[in-house]
Short mmCIF file of N, CA, C and O in Angstrom, two decimals:
data_model
loop_
_atom_site.label_atom_id
_atom_site.label_comp_id
_atom_site.label_asym_id
_atom_site.label_seq_id
_atom_site.Cartn_x
_atom_site.Cartn_y
_atom_site.Cartn_z
N LEU A 1 -2.84 -8.72 11.49
CA LEU A 1 -1.58 -8.20 10.99
C LEU A 1 -1.72 -6.73 10.64
O LEU A 1 -0.87 -5.91 11.00
N LEU A 2 -2.78 -6.39 9.93
CA LEU A 2 -2.95 -4.98 9.54
C LEU A 2 -3.20 -4.07 10.74
O LEU A 2 -2.73 -2.93 10.75
N ILE A 3 -3.89 -4.58 11.75
CA ILE A 3 -4.09 -3.78 12.96
C ILE A 3 -2.76 -3.55 13.66
O ILE A 3 -2.46 -2.44 14.11
N ALA A 4 -1.95 -4.60 13.75
CA ALA A 4 -0.63 -4.46 14.39
C ALA A 4 0.25 -3.48 13.63
O ALA A 4 0.94 -2.65 14.24
N ILE A 5 0.22 -3.54 12.31
CA ILE A 5 1.01 -2.60 11.50
C ILE A 5 0.51 -1.18 11.71
O ILE A 5 1.31 -0.24 11.86
N GLY A 6 -0.80 -0.99 11.74
CA GLY A 6 -1.36 0.34 11.95
C GLY A 6 -1.02 0.90 13.32
O GLY A 6 -0.67 2.08 13.46
N LEU A 7 -1.11 0.06 14.34
CA LEU A 7 -0.77 0.51 15.70
C LEU A 7 0.71 0.86 15.81
O LEU A 7 1.08 1.85 16.44
N LYS A 8 1.56 0.03 15.21
CA LYS A 8 3.00 0.31 15.25
C LYS A 8 3.32 1.61 14.52
O LYS A 8 4.08 2.44 15.02
N GLY A 9 2.71 1.80 13.37
CA GLY A 9 2.93 3.04 12.61
C GLY A 9 2.42 4.26 13.35
O GLY A 9 3.08 5.30 13.39
N GLY A 10 1.25 4.15 13.95
CA GLY A 10 0.69 5.26 14.72
C GLY A 10 1.56 5.63 15.91
O GLY A 10 1.76 6.80 16.21
N TYR A 11 2.09 4.62 16.58
CA TYR A 11 2.97 4.87 17.72
C TYR A 11 4.25 5.57 17.27
O TYR A 11 4.73 6.49 17.92
N GLN A 12 4.79 5.12 16.13
CA GLN A 12 6.02 5.74 15.62
C GLN A 12 5.79 7.20 15.25
O GLN A 12 6.64 8.05 15.49
N VAL A 13 4.65 7.51 14.68
CA VAL A 13 4.33 8.90 14.33
C VAL A 13 4.16 9.73 15.60
O VAL A 13 4.63 10.87 15.69
N GLN A 14 3.50 9.16 16.61
CA GLN A 14 3.26 9.89 17.86
C GLN A 14 4.56 10.19 18.59
O GLN A 14 4.71 11.27 19.18
N THR A 15 5.51 9.28 18.58
CA THR A 15 6.75 9.45 19.35
C THR A 15 7.90 10.00 18.51
O THR A 15 9.01 10.10 19.02
N ALA A 16 7.65 10.35 17.28
CA ALA A 16 8.73 10.83 16.41
C ALA A 16 9.25 12.19 16.89
O ALA A 16 8.48 13.06 17.27
N GLN A 17 10.55 12.34 16.85
CA GLN A 17 11.18 13.61 17.21
C GLN A 17 11.17 14.58 16.04
O GLN A 17 11.15 15.78 16.21
N SER A 18 11.22 14.03 14.83
CA SER A 18 11.28 14.86 13.64
C SER A 18 10.47 14.19 12.53
O SER A 18 10.43 12.96 12.43
N PHE A 19 9.85 14.98 11.72
CA PHE A 19 9.11 14.47 10.56
C PHE A 19 9.84 14.74 9.26
O PHE A 19 9.22 14.92 8.21
N ALA A 20 11.17 14.74 9.31
CA ALA A 20 11.97 15.10 8.14
C ALA A 20 11.70 14.18 6.94
O ALA A 20 11.53 14.64 5.83
N GLY A 21 11.66 12.87 7.14
CA GLY A 21 11.45 11.96 6.03
C GLY A 21 10.01 11.52 5.86
O GLY A 21 9.72 10.68 5.01
N PHE A 22 9.11 12.08 6.64
CA PHE A 22 7.72 11.65 6.61
C PHE A 22 7.06 11.90 5.26
O PHE A 22 6.32 11.06 4.76
N HIS A 23 7.32 13.04 4.67
CA HIS A 23 6.65 13.39 3.40
C HIS A 23 7.06 12.46 2.28
O HIS A 23 6.23 12.08 1.45
N ILE A 24 8.31 12.06 2.25
CA ILE A 24 8.79 11.15 1.20
C ILE A 24 8.10 9.79 1.33
O ILE A 24 7.60 9.23 0.35
N VAL A 25 8.05 9.27 2.55
CA VAL A 25 7.40 7.98 2.79
C VAL A 25 5.90 8.07 2.49
O VAL A 25 5.32 7.16 1.89
N PHE A 26 5.28 9.17 2.86
CA PHE A 26 3.86 9.36 2.59
C PHE A 26 3.57 9.38 1.10
O PHE A 26 2.64 8.70 0.63
N VAL A 27 4.36 10.11 0.34
CA VAL A 27 4.15 10.19 -1.11
C VAL A 27 4.40 8.82 -1.76
O VAL A 27 3.61 8.39 -2.62
N LEU A 28 5.45 8.13 -1.36
CA LEU A 28 5.70 6.79 -1.90
C LEU A 28 4.56 5.84 -1.56
O LEU A 28 4.16 5.02 -2.39
N GLY A 29 4.03 5.96 -0.36
CA GLY A 29 2.90 5.12 0.03
C GLY A 29 1.67 5.40 -0.81
O GLY A 29 0.98 4.48 -1.25
N MET A 30 1.37 6.66 -1.04
CA MET A 30 0.20 7.02 -1.85
C MET A 30 0.35 6.55 -3.30
O MET A 30 -0.60 6.04 -3.89
N ILE A 31 1.54 6.71 -3.83
CA ILE A 31 1.78 6.26 -5.21
C ILE A 31 1.63 4.75 -5.31
O ILE A 31 0.99 4.23 -6.23
N SER A 32 2.21 4.03 -4.34
CA SER A 32 2.11 2.57 -4.40
C SER A 32 0.69 2.08 -4.16
O SER A 32 0.29 1.05 -4.70
N CYS A 33 -0.10 2.82 -3.37
CA CYS A 33 -1.50 2.45 -3.14
C CYS A 33 -2.32 2.53 -4.42
O CYS A 33 -3.35 1.87 -4.54
N VAL A 34 -1.89 3.35 -5.35
CA VAL A 34 -2.61 3.49 -6.62
C VAL A 34 -2.01 2.57 -7.68
O VAL A 34 -2.74 1.87 -8.39
N LEU A 35 -0.70 2.56 -7.81
CA LEU A 35 -0.07 1.81 -8.89
C LEU A 35 -0.16 0.30 -8.76
O LEU A 35 -0.38 -0.39 -9.75
N ILE A 36 0.01 -0.23 -7.56
CA ILE A 36 0.00 -1.68 -7.39
C ILE A 36 -1.37 -2.28 -7.74
O ILE A 36 -1.43 -3.22 -8.54
N PRO A 37 -2.48 -1.76 -7.20
CA PRO A 37 -3.77 -2.34 -7.59
C PRO A 37 -4.08 -2.19 -9.09
O PRO A 37 -4.62 -3.11 -9.70
N LEU A 38 -3.73 -1.05 -9.66
CA LEU A 38 -4.00 -0.87 -11.10
C LEU A 38 -3.17 -1.84 -11.94
O LEU A 38 -3.67 -2.37 -12.94
N THR A 39 -1.94 -2.05 -11.56
CA THR A 39 -1.08 -2.99 -12.29
C THR A 39 -1.65 -4.40 -12.22
O THR A 39 -1.76 -5.09 -13.24
N TYR A 40 -2.02 -4.85 -11.02
CA TYR A 40 -2.59 -6.19 -10.88
C TYR A 40 -3.93 -6.29 -11.60
O TYR A 40 -4.25 -7.34 -12.17
N TYR A 41 -4.72 -5.24 -11.57
CA TYR A 41 -6.00 -5.27 -12.28
C TYR A 41 -5.78 -5.53 -13.76
O TYR A 41 -6.43 -6.38 -14.36
N HIS A 42 -4.84 -4.80 -14.36
CA HIS A 42 -4.61 -4.97 -15.79
C HIS A 42 -4.00 -6.33 -16.11
O HIS A 42 -4.27 -6.89 -17.17
N LEU A 43 -3.20 -6.88 -15.21
CA LEU A 43 -2.64 -8.21 -15.44
C LEU A 43 -3.72 -9.30 -15.34
O LEU A 43 -3.76 -10.22 -16.16
N PHE A 44 -4.59 -9.21 -14.35
CA PHE A 44 -5.61 -10.24 -14.14
C PHE A 44 -6.81 -10.09 -15.06
O PHE A 44 -7.55 -11.05 -15.27
N ARG A 45 -7.02 -8.90 -15.61
CA ARG A 45 -8.20 -8.65 -16.45
C ARG A 45 -8.23 -9.56 -17.67
O ARG A 45 -9.29 -9.91 -18.17
N ARG A 46 -7.08 -9.98 -18.13
CA ARG A 46 -7.00 -10.86 -19.30
C ARG A 46 -7.40 -12.30 -18.98
O ARG A 46 -7.71 -13.07 -19.86
N GLN A 47 -7.33 -12.65 -17.68
CA GLN A 47 -7.54 -14.05 -17.30
C GLN A 47 -8.89 -14.29 -16.61
O GLN A 47 -9.40 -15.41 -16.66
N VAL A 48 -9.43 -13.29 -15.95
CA VAL A 48 -10.70 -13.43 -15.24
C VAL A 48 -11.60 -12.25 -15.58
O VAL A 48 -11.19 -11.33 -16.29
N THR A 49 -12.82 -12.26 -15.05
CA THR A 49 -13.73 -11.14 -15.31
C THR A 49 -13.18 -9.86 -14.68
O THR A 49 -12.34 -9.90 -13.78
N SER A 50 -13.67 -8.73 -15.14
CA SER A 50 -13.14 -7.46 -14.64
C SER A 50 -13.45 -7.25 -13.16
O SER A 50 -12.66 -6.65 -12.43
N MET A 51 -14.60 -7.75 -12.68
CA MET A 51 -14.91 -7.61 -11.26
C MET A 51 -13.93 -8.43 -10.40
O MET A 51 -13.44 -7.96 -9.38
N ASN A 52 -13.64 -9.66 -10.84
CA ASN A 52 -12.67 -10.47 -10.11
C ASN A 52 -11.27 -9.89 -10.21
O ASN A 52 -10.50 -9.94 -9.25
N ALA A 53 -10.94 -9.32 -11.34
CA ALA A 53 -9.62 -8.68 -11.49
C ALA A 53 -9.49 -7.49 -10.55
O ALA A 53 -8.43 -7.28 -9.95
N ALA A 54 -10.56 -6.72 -10.39
CA ALA A 54 -10.53 -5.58 -9.47
C ALA A 54 -10.38 -6.06 -8.03
O ALA A 54 -9.63 -5.46 -7.25
N ALA A 55 -11.07 -7.13 -7.67
CA ALA A 55 -10.96 -7.66 -6.31
C ALA A 55 -9.56 -8.18 -6.04
O ALA A 55 -8.98 -7.93 -4.97
N LEU A 56 -8.97 -8.89 -7.00
CA LEU A 56 -7.61 -9.38 -6.83
C LEU A 56 -6.61 -8.24 -6.75
O LEU A 56 -5.69 -8.25 -5.93
N GLY A 57 -6.78 -7.25 -7.60
CA GLY A 57 -5.89 -6.10 -7.58
C GLY A 57 -5.95 -5.35 -6.26
O GLY A 57 -4.92 -4.96 -5.70
N ALA A 58 -7.15 -5.18 -5.73
CA ALA A 58 -7.30 -4.49 -4.45
C ALA A 58 -6.69 -5.29 -3.32
O ALA A 58 -6.05 -4.74 -2.42
N SER A 59 -6.87 -6.61 -3.37
CA SER A 59 -6.30 -7.46 -2.31
C SER A 59 -4.78 -7.42 -2.31
O SER A 59 -4.16 -7.20 -1.27
N PHE A 60 -4.19 -7.64 -3.46
CA PHE A 60 -2.74 -7.62 -3.54
C PHE A 60 -2.19 -6.23 -3.28
O PHE A 60 -1.18 -6.06 -2.62
N GLY A 61 -2.84 -5.22 -3.79
CA GLY A 61 -2.35 -3.85 -3.66
C GLY A 61 -2.37 -3.33 -2.25
O GLY A 61 -1.42 -2.70 -1.79
N SER A 62 -3.44 -3.58 -1.52
CA SER A 62 -3.53 -3.03 -0.17
C SER A 62 -2.50 -3.63 0.75
O SER A 62 -1.83 -2.93 1.51
N VAL A 63 -2.31 -4.93 0.69
CA VAL A 63 -1.33 -5.57 1.56
C VAL A 63 0.08 -5.17 1.17
O VAL A 63 0.91 -4.86 2.03
N SER A 64 0.37 -5.14 -0.12
CA SER A 64 1.71 -4.79 -0.56
C SER A 64 2.07 -3.35 -0.20
O SER A 64 3.18 -3.08 0.25
N ALA A 65 1.15 -2.44 -0.38
CA ALA A 65 1.43 -1.03 -0.09
C ALA A 65 1.65 -0.79 1.40
O ALA A 65 2.59 -0.11 1.79
N VAL A 66 0.81 -1.39 2.23
CA VAL A 66 0.96 -1.20 3.68
C VAL A 66 2.27 -1.80 4.16
O VAL A 66 2.99 -1.22 4.96
N THR A 67 2.60 -2.98 3.66
CA THR A 67 3.85 -3.62 4.06
C THR A 67 5.04 -2.79 3.61
O THR A 67 6.01 -2.61 4.35
N PHE A 68 4.98 -2.26 2.40
CA PHE A 68 6.08 -1.45 1.87
C PHE A 68 6.29 -0.18 2.70
O PHE A 68 7.41 0.15 3.09
N VAL A 69 5.22 0.51 3.00
CA VAL A 69 5.32 1.74 3.78
C VAL A 69 5.83 1.45 5.19
O VAL A 69 6.64 2.18 5.73
N THR A 70 5.36 0.36 5.78
CA THR A 70 5.82 0.00 7.12
C THR A 70 7.30 -0.35 7.11
O THR A 70 8.04 0.02 8.02
N ALA A 71 7.75 -1.03 6.08
CA ALA A 71 9.17 -1.36 5.98
C ALA A 71 10.04 -0.12 5.85
O ALA A 71 11.14 -0.05 6.38
N LEU A 72 9.53 0.89 5.14
CA LEU A 72 10.30 2.14 4.99
C LEU A 72 10.34 2.91 6.29
O LEU A 72 11.34 3.58 6.58
N GLY A 73 9.26 2.87 7.05
CA GLY A 73 9.16 3.67 8.27
C GLY A 73 9.84 3.00 9.41
O GLY A 73 10.40 3.44 10.30
#
């Protein structure tokens, strides 16, 4: 799934006529890549060890951020 999303996104960037909205989507993607894992880490840290909380936060954050950016693009 992630490879397909990456290939689709790369093709869209390659064939784009204009990059007018690219910066907004890029900034939103970067912000969500940081905020989503940190939020999940702090939520899970109370229930599991900090290492497991970091792993869960990274798992949920990476998929959510990529899906969000792909949906915007």
